[in-house]
Amino acid sequence: MSDADSNTDEAWPSQTSFAEGLTLQLRVIGALILREIHTRYARENIGFLWVVAEPMLFAGGVIAMRTILPFFPREQHGMSLIGFLMTGYLPFLVYRHMIGRCIHCVRANQSVLYHRQVRIIDLYLTQLVLEGAGTVVAFAFGASVFVAFGLMDTPKNLFLLYTGWFYAIWFCGSLAMLLGAASELSSLVDKLYNPLSYLSLPLSGAFYMVNWLPHAWQDYALYIPMVHFFEMIRGGYFGEALTVHYDTAYITGVCLVLTFGALQMVTIARKRVAIA
């Protein structure tokens, strides 16, 4: 048995109840989040507010460029240009940032595993909570500002909007954990991720709607899991002005498979990682 295994066994005795174990894990993740915020942003400038400001800067740059350039229409297919970019680029940032933070996450935070209560999965959950919460708050704040200035309308279907964000975080989080654990086993994951992430941008649904495609292509587009939550987010925000295509059963099945695969990969990685 490796050091990581024995460490985990001691930290989580079999007599611990589910409620006690969950409470302990939430406290550990909370402490790791505070540590991560301090490590990334320290106490200079705006400090932990960079968690929200960082995704807004990424999205703001894209929105500014597309708005300033004269050949982009200000409104198309029932959506304002700003609304289209806000509901496309920010969910895509969840995908990029979650995976980017989880790759080699254990290697970068290996010293924390000396603490008996910290498990490898806690390191991944810390990154996922931080990136997911930061991007969602950035979306809510940015949309509120644009609505206040009359550049976006208010959301039309909050339930569908929240459902879309739920699936975005679930899909991206499970995929990020899967690739993050795999990156501890092979450096090839890191080398392949960057080019593949750029190639996935035009296919993801971030900058198109399924209904805009030729009818013969629409069924093929719906095989791409990310397309479904982009359709839900836009359908929830813009309402009946858009015709959206999504299948909650399909995206749920994909997320369940990814979650199971991620947990299995984390288990494998845990057995291979030694506390250095």
mmCIF file of C-alpha atoms in Angstrom, residues 2-271:
data_model
loop_
_atom_site.group_PDB
_atom_site.id
_atom_site.type_symbol
_atom_site.label_atom_id
_atom_site.label_comp_id
_atom_site.label_asym_id
_atom_site.label_seq_id
_atom_site.Cartn_x
_atom_site.Cartn_y
_atom_site.Cartn_z
ATOM 1 C CA SER A 2 1.336 3.443 -0.948
ATOM 2 C CA ASP A 3 1.736 6.392 1.407
ATOM 3 C CA ALA A 4 -1.289 8.076 -0.158
ATOM 4 C CA ASP A 5 -3.481 5.049 0.560
ATOM 5 C CA SER A 6 -2.425 4.718 4.180
ATOM 6 C CA ASN A 7 -2.846 8.463 4.658
ATOM 7 C CA THR A 8 -6.403 8.292 3.358
ATOM 8 C CA ASP A 9 -7.304 5.243 5.450
ATOM 9 C CA GLU A 10 -6.157 6.935 8.653
ATOM 10 C CA ALA A 11 -7.960 10.179 7.825
ATOM 11 C CA TRP A 12 -11.297 8.510 7.089
ATOM 12 C CA PRO A 13 -11.913 5.712 9.606
ATOM 13 C CA SER A 14 -14.715 3.272 8.845
ATOM 14 C CA GLN A 15 -16.600 4.274 12.008
ATOM 15 C CA THR A 16 -17.117 7.828 10.716
ATOM 16 C CA SER A 17 -20.777 8.477 9.848
ATOM 17 C CA PHE A 18 -21.770 9.873 6.487
ATOM 18 C CA ALA A 19 -22.814 13.209 8.007
ATOM 19 C CA GLU A 20 -19.534 13.563 9.907
ATOM 20 C CA GLY A 21 -17.525 12.614 6.831
ATOM 21 C CA LEU A 22 -19.420 15.101 4.659
ATOM 22 C CA THR A 23 -18.981 17.873 7.219
ATOM 23 C CA LEU A 24 -15.255 17.160 7.433
ATOM 24 C CA GLN A 25 -14.875 17.134 3.666
ATOM 25 C CA LEU A 26 -16.744 20.431 3.293
ATOM 26 C CA ARG A 27 -14.485 22.011 5.918
ATOM 27 C CA VAL A 28 -11.392 20.688 4.138
ATOM 28 C CA ILE A 29 -12.576 21.997 0.774
ATOM 29 C CA GLY A 30 -13.413 25.364 2.323
ATOM 30 C CA ALA A 31 -9.918 25.625 3.788
ATOM 31 C CA LEU A 32 -8.347 24.586 0.466
ATOM 32 C CA ILE A 33 -10.381 27.224 -1.372
ATOM 33 C CA LEU A 34 -9.096 29.941 0.967
ATOM 34 C CA ARG A 35 -5.550 28.630 0.492
ATOM 35 C CA GLU A 36 -5.945 28.587 -3.294
ATOM 36 C CA ILE A 37 -7.319 32.136 -3.389
ATOM 37 C CA HIS A 38 -4.440 33.377 -1.258
ATOM 38 C CA THR A 39 -1.885 31.498 -3.379
ATOM 39 C CA ARG A 40 -3.260 32.836 -6.665
ATOM 40 C CA TYR A 41 -4.151 36.409 -5.760
ATOM 41 C CA ALA A 42 -2.501 37.046 -2.367
ATOM 42 C CA ARG A 43 -3.783 40.222 -0.721
ATOM 43 C CA GLU A 44 -2.695 42.759 -3.302
ATOM 44 C CA ASN A 45 -4.955 44.873 -5.531
ATOM 45 C CA ILE A 46 -8.525 43.522 -5.301
ATOM 46 C CA GLY A 47 -7.488 40.174 -3.798
ATOM 47 C CA PHE A 48 -10.066 37.389 -3.971
ATOM 48 C CA LEU A 49 -12.333 39.506 -6.208
ATOM 49 C CA TRP A 50 -10.053 38.423 -9.069
ATOM 50 C CA VAL A 51 -11.983 35.124 -8.931
ATOM 51 C CA VAL A 52 -14.877 37.021 -10.512
ATOM 52 C CA ALA A 53 -12.907 39.756 -12.296
ATOM 53 C CA GLU A 54 -10.666 37.348 -14.222
ATOM 54 C CA PRO A 55 -13.428 35.655 -16.277
ATOM 55 C CA MET A 56 -15.071 39.060 -16.813
ATOM 56 C CA LEU A 57 -11.829 40.411 -18.273
ATOM 57 C CA PHE A 58 -11.592 37.468 -20.667
ATOM 58 C CA ALA A 59 -15.204 37.884 -21.756
ATOM 59 C CA GLY A 60 -14.994 41.679 -21.771
ATOM 60 C CA GLY A 61 -12.085 41.635 -24.209
ATOM 61 C CA VAL A 62 -13.977 39.412 -26.650
ATOM 62 C CA ILE A 63 -17.169 41.488 -26.307
ATOM 63 C CA ALA A 64 -15.278 44.762 -26.819
ATOM 64 C CA MET A 65 -13.533 43.538 -29.975
ATOM 65 C CA ARG A 66 -16.672 42.094 -31.530
ATOM 66 C CA THR A 67 -18.693 45.209 -30.638
ATOM 67 C CA ILE A 68 -16.163 47.712 -31.967
ATOM 68 C CA LEU A 69 -15.591 45.950 -35.296
ATOM 69 C CA PRO A 70 -18.151 47.368 -37.749
ATOM 70 C CA PHE A 71 -18.910 44.195 -39.702
ATOM 71 C CA PHE A 72 -20.493 42.332 -36.760
ATOM 72 C CA PRO A 73 -24.265 42.962 -36.543
ATOM 73 C CA ARG A 74 -25.471 44.401 -33.241
ATOM 74 C CA GLU A 75 -28.457 42.033 -33.227
ATOM 75 C CA GLN A 76 -29.099 38.788 -35.055
ATOM 76 C CA HIS A 77 -31.578 35.914 -34.771
ATOM 77 C CA GLY A 78 -33.385 37.580 -31.863
ATOM 78 C CA MET A 79 -30.221 38.100 -29.776
ATOM 79 C CA SER A 80 -28.099 41.158 -29.123
ATOM 80 C CA LEU A 81 -24.426 40.690 -29.922
ATOM 81 C CA ILE A 82 -23.466 41.240 -26.271
ATOM 82 C CA GLY A 83 -26.077 38.753 -25.069
ATOM 83 C CA PHE A 84 -24.915 36.192 -27.616
ATOM 84 C CA LEU A 85 -21.291 36.518 -26.479
ATOM 85 C CA MET A 86 -22.127 36.551 -22.762
ATOM 86 C CA THR A 87 -24.129 33.319 -23.044
ATOM 87 C CA GLY A 88 -21.460 31.705 -25.214
ATOM 88 C CA TYR A 89 -18.004 32.745 -24.090
ATOM 89 C CA LEU A 90 -18.483 32.637 -20.315
ATOM 90 C CA PRO A 91 -19.820 29.034 -20.268
ATOM 91 C CA PHE A 92 -16.906 28.088 -22.511
ATOM 92 C CA LEU A 93 -14.527 29.633 -19.953
ATOM 93 C CA VAL A 94 -15.876 27.146 -17.388
ATOM 94 C CA TYR A 95 -14.706 24.377 -19.722
ATOM 95 C CA ARG A 96 -11.281 25.926 -20.383
ATOM 96 C CA HIS A 97 -10.519 27.008 -16.837
ATOM 97 C CA MET A 98 -11.758 23.912 -15.008
ATOM 98 C CA ILE A 99 -9.700 21.559 -17.155
ATOM 99 C CA GLY A 100 -6.680 23.858 -17.163
ATOM 100 C CA ARG A 101 -6.696 24.092 -13.356
ATOM 101 C CA CYS A 102 -7.197 20.352 -12.803
ATOM 102 C CA ILE A 103 -4.376 19.179 -15.059
ATOM 103 C CA HIS A 104 -1.338 18.476 -12.840
ATOM 104 C CA CYS A 105 -3.340 19.860 -9.886
ATOM 105 C CA VAL A 106 -2.139 17.081 -7.563
ATOM 106 C CA ARG A 107 1.465 17.514 -8.630
ATOM 107 C CA ALA A 108 1.285 21.245 -7.906
ATOM 108 C CA ASN A 109 -0.339 20.745 -4.476
ATOM 109 C CA GLN A 110 1.316 17.512 -3.410
ATOM 110 C CA SER A 111 2.628 18.938 -0.148
ATOM 111 C CA VAL A 112 -0.945 19.492 1.090
ATOM 112 C CA LEU A 113 -1.490 15.717 1.111
ATOM 113 C CA TYR A 114 0.654 15.549 4.251
ATOM 114 C CA HIS A 115 -2.455 16.632 6.146
ATOM 115 C CA ARG A 116 -4.398 13.521 7.123
ATOM 116 C CA GLN A 117 -7.804 14.968 6.253
ATOM 117 C CA VAL A 118 -6.891 16.036 2.705
ATOM 118 C CA ARG A 119 -7.609 13.611 -0.118
ATOM 119 C CA ILE A 120 -6.722 13.857 -3.778
ATOM 120 C CA ILE A 121 -10.343 14.363 -4.782
ATOM 121 C CA ASP A 122 -10.518 17.389 -2.454
ATOM 122 C CA LEU A 123 -7.850 19.108 -4.563
ATOM 123 C CA TYR A 124 -9.948 18.662 -7.688
ATOM 124 C CA LEU A 125 -13.197 19.719 -6.033
ATOM 125 C CA THR A 126 -11.483 22.871 -4.772
ATOM 126 C CA GLN A 127 -10.548 23.910 -8.307
ATOM 127 C CA LEU A 128 -13.979 23.032 -9.679
ATOM 128 C CA VAL A 129 -15.885 24.980 -7.013
ATOM 129 C CA LEU A 130 -13.637 28.015 -7.373
ATOM 130 C CA GLU A 131 -13.777 28.153 -11.171
ATOM 131 C CA GLY A 132 -17.469 27.299 -11.405
ATOM 132 C CA ALA A 133 -18.591 29.793 -8.760
ATOM 133 C CA GLY A 134 -16.314 32.543 -10.069
ATOM 134 C CA THR A 135 -17.575 32.237 -13.648
ATOM 135 C CA VAL A 136 -21.262 32.014 -12.690
ATOM 136 C CA VAL A 137 -20.971 35.096 -10.467
ATOM 137 C CA ALA A 138 -19.088 36.877 -13.273
ATOM 138 C CA PHE A 139 -21.924 36.013 -15.658
ATOM 139 C CA ALA A 140 -24.576 37.244 -13.220
ATOM 140 C CA PHE A 141 -22.675 40.458 -12.491
ATOM 141 C CA GLY A 142 -21.863 41.182 -16.130
ATOM 142 C CA ALA A 143 -25.419 40.485 -17.272
ATOM 143 C CA SER A 144 -26.770 42.747 -14.522
ATOM 144 C CA VAL A 145 -24.517 45.604 -15.644
ATOM 145 C CA PHE A 146 -25.480 45.195 -19.294
ATOM 146 C CA VAL A 147 -29.173 44.992 -18.384
ATOM 147 C CA ALA A 148 -28.852 48.180 -16.313
ATOM 148 C CA PHE A 149 -27.378 50.004 -19.333
ATOM 149 C CA GLY A 150 -30.004 48.614 -21.685
ATOM 150 C CA LEU A 151 -27.537 46.466 -23.641
ATOM 151 C CA MET A 152 -29.192 43.151 -22.687
ATOM 152 C CA ASP A 153 -32.710 42.101 -21.776
ATOM 153 C CA THR A 154 -33.555 40.321 -18.536
ATOM 154 C CA PRO A 155 -33.655 36.486 -18.593
ATOM 155 C CA LYS A 156 -36.921 35.018 -19.832
ATOM 156 C CA ASN A 157 -36.827 31.492 -18.350
ATOM 157 C CA LEU A 158 -34.748 31.263 -15.186
ATOM 158 C CA PHE A 159 -35.385 27.552 -14.683
ATOM 159 C CA LEU A 160 -33.968 26.640 -18.108
ATOM 160 C CA LEU A 161 -31.098 29.102 -17.629
ATOM 161 C CA TYR A 162 -30.152 27.554 -14.275
ATOM 162 C CA THR A 163 -30.525 24.060 -15.746
ATOM 163 C CA GLY A 164 -28.134 24.947 -18.537
ATOM 164 C CA TRP A 165 -25.543 26.257 -16.088
ATOM 165 C CA PHE A 166 -26.005 23.154 -13.932
ATOM 166 C CA TYR A 167 -25.207 20.877 -16.855
ATOM 167 C CA ALA A 168 -22.323 23.120 -17.950
ATOM 168 C CA ILE A 169 -20.678 22.826 -14.529
ATOM 169 C CA TRP A 170 -21.439 19.095 -14.208
ATOM 170 C CA PHE A 171 -20.111 18.211 -17.654
ATOM 171 C CA CYS A 172 -17.030 20.435 -17.462
ATOM 172 C CA GLY A 173 -16.291 19.431 -13.858
ATOM 173 C CA SER A 174 -16.458 15.688 -14.468
ATOM 174 C CA LEU A 175 -14.385 15.984 -17.651
ATOM 175 C CA ALA A 176 -11.857 18.193 -15.851
ATOM 176 C CA MET A 177 -11.491 15.692 -13.013
ATOM 177 C CA LEU A 178 -11.107 12.826 -15.495
ATOM 178 C CA LEU A 179 -8.384 14.606 -17.476
ATOM 179 C CA GLY A 180 -6.765 15.980 -14.320
ATOM 180 C CA ALA A 181 -6.377 12.516 -12.816
ATOM 181 C CA ALA A 182 -5.187 11.142 -16.175
ATOM 182 C CA SER A 183 -2.545 13.887 -16.361
ATOM 183 C CA GLU A 184 -0.968 12.494 -13.187
ATOM 184 C CA LEU A 185 -0.452 9.223 -15.025
ATOM 185 C CA SER A 186 0.777 10.549 -18.385
ATOM 186 C CA SER A 187 2.229 13.863 -19.557
ATOM 187 C CA LEU A 188 0.610 13.213 -22.941
ATOM 188 C CA VAL A 189 -2.697 14.539 -21.562
ATOM 189 C CA ASP A 190 -1.190 17.965 -20.976
ATOM 190 C CA LYS A 191 0.343 18.085 -24.461
ATOM 191 C CA LEU A 192 -2.906 17.109 -26.185
ATOM 192 C CA TYR A 193 -5.252 19.268 -24.100
ATOM 193 C CA ASN A 194 -4.161 22.705 -25.347
ATOM 194 C CA PRO A 195 -4.579 22.090 -29.093
ATOM 195 C CA LEU A 196 -7.767 20.077 -28.570
ATOM 196 C CA SER A 197 -9.298 22.813 -26.416
ATOM 197 C CA TYR A 198 -8.854 25.330 -29.226
ATOM 198 C CA LEU A 199 -10.247 22.888 -31.775
ATOM 199 C CA SER A 200 -13.297 22.298 -29.575
ATOM 200 C CA LEU A 201 -14.238 26.011 -29.556
ATOM 201 C CA PRO A 202 -15.883 26.110 -33.018
ATOM 202 C CA LEU A 203 -17.667 22.799 -32.356
ATOM 203 C CA SER A 204 -18.859 23.476 -28.813
ATOM 204 C CA GLY A 205 -21.905 25.623 -29.579
ATOM 205 C CA ALA A 206 -20.400 28.720 -27.967
ATOM 206 C CA PHE A 207 -20.659 30.737 -31.186
ATOM 207 C CA TYR A 208 -23.529 29.162 -33.058
ATOM 208 C CA MET A 209 -27.027 27.794 -32.527
ATOM 209 C CA VAL A 210 -28.165 24.417 -33.780
ATOM 210 C CA ASN A 211 -31.130 26.033 -35.532
ATOM 211 C CA TRP A 212 -28.752 28.125 -37.661
ATOM 212 C CA LEU A 213 -27.196 25.012 -39.195
ATOM 213 C CA PRO A 214 -28.478 23.275 -42.323
ATOM 214 C CA HIS A 215 -31.161 20.788 -41.335
ATOM 215 C CA ALA A 216 -28.982 17.829 -42.367
ATOM 216 C CA TRP A 217 -26.262 18.922 -39.908
ATOM 217 C CA GLN A 218 -28.444 19.572 -36.876
ATOM 218 C CA ASP A 219 -28.696 15.946 -35.739
ATOM 219 C CA TYR A 220 -24.917 15.568 -35.976
ATOM 220 C CA ALA A 221 -24.365 18.738 -33.924
ATOM 221 C CA LEU A 222 -26.523 17.313 -31.135
ATOM 222 C CA TYR A 223 -24.068 14.443 -30.695
ATOM 223 C CA ILE A 224 -21.685 17.049 -29.210
ATOM 224 C CA PRO A 225 -22.553 17.144 -25.462
ATOM 225 C CA MET A 226 -21.522 20.765 -24.926
ATOM 226 C CA VAL A 227 -24.033 21.966 -27.517
ATOM 227 C CA HIS A 228 -26.922 20.962 -25.242
ATOM 228 C CA PHE A 229 -26.070 23.191 -22.302
ATOM 229 C CA PHE A 230 -25.278 26.155 -24.568
ATOM 230 C CA GLU A 231 -28.725 25.732 -26.131
ATOM 231 C CA MET A 232 -30.338 25.581 -22.684
ATOM 232 C CA ILE A 233 -28.512 28.660 -21.402
ATOM 233 C CA ARG A 234 -29.467 30.701 -24.459
ATOM 234 C CA GLY A 235 -33.007 29.346 -24.502
ATOM 235 C CA GLY A 236 -33.378 30.246 -20.831
ATOM 236 C CA TYR A 237 -31.984 33.729 -21.301
ATOM 237 C CA PHE A 238 -33.710 34.771 -24.536
ATOM 238 C CA GLY A 239 -36.865 32.686 -24.242
ATOM 239 C CA GLU A 240 -39.247 32.221 -27.140
ATOM 240 C CA ALA A 241 -37.218 34.531 -29.386
ATOM 241 C CA LEU A 242 -35.016 31.506 -30.107
ATOM 242 C CA THR A 243 -35.659 27.993 -31.319
ATOM 243 C CA VAL A 244 -33.421 25.722 -29.247
ATOM 244 C CA HIS A 245 -32.544 22.050 -29.515
ATOM 245 C CA TYR A 246 -31.395 19.972 -26.534
ATOM 246 C CA ASP A 247 -31.923 16.581 -24.933
ATOM 247 C CA THR A 248 -31.655 16.451 -21.132
ATOM 248 C CA ALA A 249 -31.634 12.634 -21.115
ATOM 249 C CA TYR A 250 -28.632 12.558 -23.456
ATOM 250 C CA ILE A 251 -26.570 15.154 -21.597
ATOM 251 C CA THR A 252 -27.456 13.534 -18.254
ATOM 252 C CA GLY A 253 -26.251 10.162 -19.512
ATOM 253 C CA VAL A 254 -23.006 11.651 -20.803
ATOM 254 C CA CYS A 255 -22.385 13.428 -17.493
ATOM 255 C CA LEU A 256 -23.039 10.240 -15.501
ATOM 256 C CA VAL A 257 -20.568 8.292 -17.645
ATOM 257 C CA LEU A 258 -17.960 11.042 -17.296
ATOM 258 C CA THR A 259 -18.520 11.239 -13.523
ATOM 259 C CA PHE A 260 -18.090 7.481 -13.126
ATOM 260 C CA GLY A 261 -14.972 7.544 -15.311
ATOM 261 C CA ALA A 262 -13.565 10.502 -13.364
ATOM 262 C CA LEU A 263 -14.039 8.780 -9.995
ATOM 263 C CA GLN A 264 -12.391 5.628 -11.317
ATOM 264 C CA MET A 265 -9.468 7.613 -12.717
ATOM 265 C CA VAL A 266 -9.054 9.477 -9.420
ATOM 266 C CA THR A 267 -8.908 6.119 -7.624
ATOM 267 C CA ILE A 268 -6.187 4.931 -10.009
ATOM 268 C CA ALA A 269 -4.252 8.179 -9.653
ATOM 269 C CA ARG A 270 -4.509 8.003 -5.851
ATOM 270 C CA LYS A 271 -2.743 4.647 -5.876
#
